[in-house]
Amino acid sequence: MDGPLPPRESAKFIAENSRDVFIDGGGVRRVAKLLLAKASGPELCLGGWKALHELNPRAADEAAVNWVFVTDTLNFSFWSEHEEHKCLVGYKGKTYSGYWSLCAAVNRALDEGIPITSASYYASVTLDQVQHIFRSDTDVPMPLIKERHRILNETGKILLEKFEGSFLNCVRKSERSAQKLMQLVVENFPSYRDVTQYEGKPISFYKRAQILVADTWSVLEGKGDGRFPDISSITMFADYRLPQLLVHLGALKYSEGLLEKLRRGEMLSYGNRQEVEIRGCSLWCVELIRDCLLELIEKKGEKTSGEINSILLDYYLWDYARDHREDMKGIPFHHTRCIYY
Ligand SMILES: Nc1nc2c(c(CN[C@H]3C=C[C@H](O)[C@@H]3O)cn2[C@@H]2O[C@H](COP(=O)(O)O)[C@@H](O)[C@H]2O)c(=O)[nH]1
C-alpha cells in the first residue's frame, strides 16, 4: 500500500471536503496585507529564529543541532485544562510556559551538568530523572511526562543505533534535501509519524518532522549542512495555536456546532474528522496566505531579506499568537492530547 498523501496535498484534499472548517478568502487577503508590512522586517527572516528567541542556541554547530533534535522530539501538547493553572519553568530570572517551558527546562538541565541533548544519556534516562529535568515551578507537571520519557528512550536508542548518536549524521544523509530529511525522520523515528485518515484516505501532517527540518535549517542559519534548496516545500506546522489565531484574524471559520463544542472545552481525539479539518484547513490557509503575500510583494516591488516561505510565515504567526494571547481569549483552541503536536 502506498504511503499517506504528503502534508500539502493532504491539506488541499481536506480543505476541499471540509464540513466544519472553512477558509475565508477576504480574511486570507487581510492577513497577507498584515504580513506585507513586515515583509522586509527582522521577524520574517531566517535570522529571527535566534535574534528573537533567547532560549534558542546561538551556535550553529553539532551540539546546537542535537539541541534542536531533542527539543523537537518533545515539542508537543503543552496546553493545560485551566489556563491559569499550568506548568511553568523559571530560568535565568524569567518564567516560561508552554513550548518555551520545555526549552527553559532543557537549558536549565544543561546548566546543571545534565547532558539531556546527548543520545547516550537520554536513551537510558529514567522516569524519575525526566520528572526532575522537566519539573514545573507550579504543582502542574508538564503534560504527558510518561510519554516524553518513553519517547526519549526510544528516540535515543535509534539515534545511537542508526546515526552514531548524532542528528547531524541524519541531516547529512539527507544530502541537503528538506523533503528527504523529513522522510528519513518519519521512517526512522516512530514518534514523528503524524499520519491519520480523512474520508478513508491516508493523510499526513508530519508536524514535528516538518518543524524539526525548519528548526535545523534555522539553527544552521541556512548554511552548510543546513542549506536546503527545497526548504520552501516545507509547509506551516499543524499545531493547536495557529488555528486559533487564523480564526481570530478571520482567515478561518468554524461551523456553529464545532465552535460550541470547542467553547465547552470538549476534547477532540487525534484523527477525529473535525480535528483533522481544523489542522488541514489551517495548513492550507497559510499556503493561500503565502501565495497572496508573494503576489502583493511582487506587485509593490517590496524588498525582502531572502525568500519568504511558509516556515517564516508560520514562525511569525506563532509568535504573534503568543504575544496576543489576551486578545484571542474569546476564541477557543481545540483540545487534543497527543504526542504529535
Ligand atoms: N505552528 C507552530 N507550532 C509551534 C511552534 C513552536 C515553537 N517554535 C518557535 C521556536 C522558534 C521559532 O521562532 C518559533 O517561535 C511550538 N509549536 C507548537 O505550539 C504548541 C505550543 O504552543 P504554546 O502552548 O502556546 O506554547 C505545541 O503544539 C507546539 O508543538 C511554531 O513555531 N509553529
GROMACS .gro file of N, CA and C and ligand atoms in nm, residues 49 53 56 75-76 78 98-100 207 211 237 239-242 314-315 318-319 322 325 341, ligand 1:
model
  102
   49TRP      N    1   1.500   3.355   1.413
   49TRP     CA    2   1.491   3.234   1.498
   49TRP      C    3   1.584   3.248   1.619
   53HIS      N    4   1.462   3.499   1.998
   53HIS     CA    5   1.431   3.396   2.099
   53HIS      C    6   1.554   3.358   2.179
   56ASN      N    7   1.677   2.985   2.227
   56ASN     CA    8   1.731   2.905   2.117
   56ASN      C    9   1.883   2.915   2.115
   75ASN      N   10   0.841   1.831   2.141
   75ASN     CA   11   0.767   1.953   2.114
   75ASN      C   12   0.618   1.924   2.088
   76PHE      N   13   0.546   1.889   2.198
   76PHE     CA   14   0.404   1.859   2.178
   76PHE      C   15   0.323   1.883   2.306
   78PHE      N   16   0.141   2.110   2.520
   78PHE     CA   17   0.171   2.186   2.642
   78PHE      C   18   0.047   2.249   2.704
   98GLY      N   19   0.428   2.680   2.832
   98GLY     CA   20   0.408   2.615   2.702
   98GLY      C   21   0.537   2.562   2.643
   99TYR      N   22   0.549   2.580   2.511
   99TYR     CA   23   0.667   2.529   2.441
   99TYR      C   24   0.795   2.584   2.502
  100TRP      N   25   0.793   2.711   2.542
  100TRP     CA   26   0.915   2.772   2.596
  100TRP      C   27   0.953   2.713   2.731
  207LYS      N   28   0.376   1.716   1.159
  207LYS     CA   29   0.402   1.847   1.220
  207LYS      C   30   0.540   1.854   1.284
  211ILE      N   31   0.867   2.073   1.155
  211ILE     CA   32   0.928   2.181   1.236
  211ILE      C   33   1.072   2.145   1.271
  237PHE      N   34   0.322   2.442   1.033
  237PHE     CA   35   0.317   2.324   1.121
  237PHE      C   36   0.180   2.317   1.188
  239ASP      N   37  -0.038   2.278   1.436
  239ASP     CA   38  -0.041   2.263   1.583
  239ASP      C   39  -0.179   2.302   1.635
  240TYR      N   40  -0.189   2.348   1.763
  240TYR     CA   41  -0.319   2.392   1.814
  240TYR      C   42  -0.326   2.542   1.834
  241ARG      N   43  -0.215   2.613   1.811
  241ARG     CA   44  -0.215   2.758   1.830
  241ARG      C   45  -0.255   2.832   1.702
  242LEU      N   46  -0.197   2.791   1.589
  242LEU     CA   47  -0.223   2.865   1.467
  242LEU      C   48  -0.371   2.863   1.426
  314ASP      N   49   0.484   3.089   0.933
  314ASP     CA   50   0.439   3.013   1.050
  314ASP      C   51   0.505   3.066   1.177
  315TYR      N   52   0.638   3.078   1.173
  315TYR     CA   53   0.712   3.130   1.290
  315TYR      C   54   0.653   3.264   1.335
  318TRP      N   55   0.301   3.224   1.475
  318TRP     CA   56   0.301   3.156   1.605
  318TRP      C   57   0.347   3.252   1.714
  319ASP      N   58   0.451   3.331   1.684
  319ASP     CA   59   0.498   3.430   1.782
  319ASP      C   60   0.389   3.535   1.805
  322ARG      N   61   0.142   3.410   2.044
  322ARG     CA   62   0.190   3.413   2.182
  322ARG      C   63   0.177   3.554   2.238
  325ARG      N   64  -0.213   3.667   2.320
  325ARG     CA   65  -0.292   3.567   2.392
  325ARG      C   66  -0.419   3.631   2.450
  341TYR      N   67   0.163   1.687   1.826
  341TYR     CA   68   0.170   1.835   1.816
  341TYR      C   69   0.126   1.902   1.943
  342LIG     N1   70   0.288   2.617   1.418
  342LIG     C1   71   0.384   2.622   1.512
  342LIG     N2   72   0.367   2.549   1.624
  342LIG     C2   73   0.466   2.557   1.717
  342LIG     C3   74   0.581   2.634   1.702
  342LIG     C4   75   0.658   2.614   1.820
  342LIG     C5   76   0.788   2.673   1.858
  342LIG     N3   77   0.860   2.738   1.752
  342LIG     C6   78   0.932   2.854   1.792
  342LIG     C7   79   1.074   2.829   1.806
  342LIG     C8   80   1.146   2.901   1.719
  342LIG     C9   81   1.059   2.971   1.626
  342LIG     O1   82   1.100   3.103   1.610
  342LIG    C10   83   0.924   2.964   1.688
  342LIG     O2   84   0.896   3.083   1.754
  342LIG    C11   85   0.586   2.528   1.902
  342LIG     N4   86   0.473   2.497   1.836
  342LIG    C12   87   0.360   2.418   1.883
  342LIG     O3   88   0.273   2.509   1.950
  342LIG    C13   89   0.212   2.442   2.061
  342LIG    C14   90   0.264   2.506   2.187
  342LIG     O4   91   0.206   2.634   2.197
  342LIG     P1   92   0.201   2.703   2.343
  342LIG     O5   93   0.115   2.609   2.432
  342LIG     O6   94   0.140   2.839   2.317
  342LIG     O7   95   0.346   2.710   2.391
  342LIG    C15   96   0.255   2.296   2.051
  342LIG     O8   97   0.168   2.227   1.965
  342LIG    C16   98   0.390   2.310   1.983
  342LIG     O9   99   0.428   2.191   1.917
  342LIG    C17  100   0.596   2.710   1.583
  342LIG    O10  101   0.693   2.784   1.560
  342LIG     N5  102   0.495   2.700   1.492
   0.00000   0.00000   0.00000
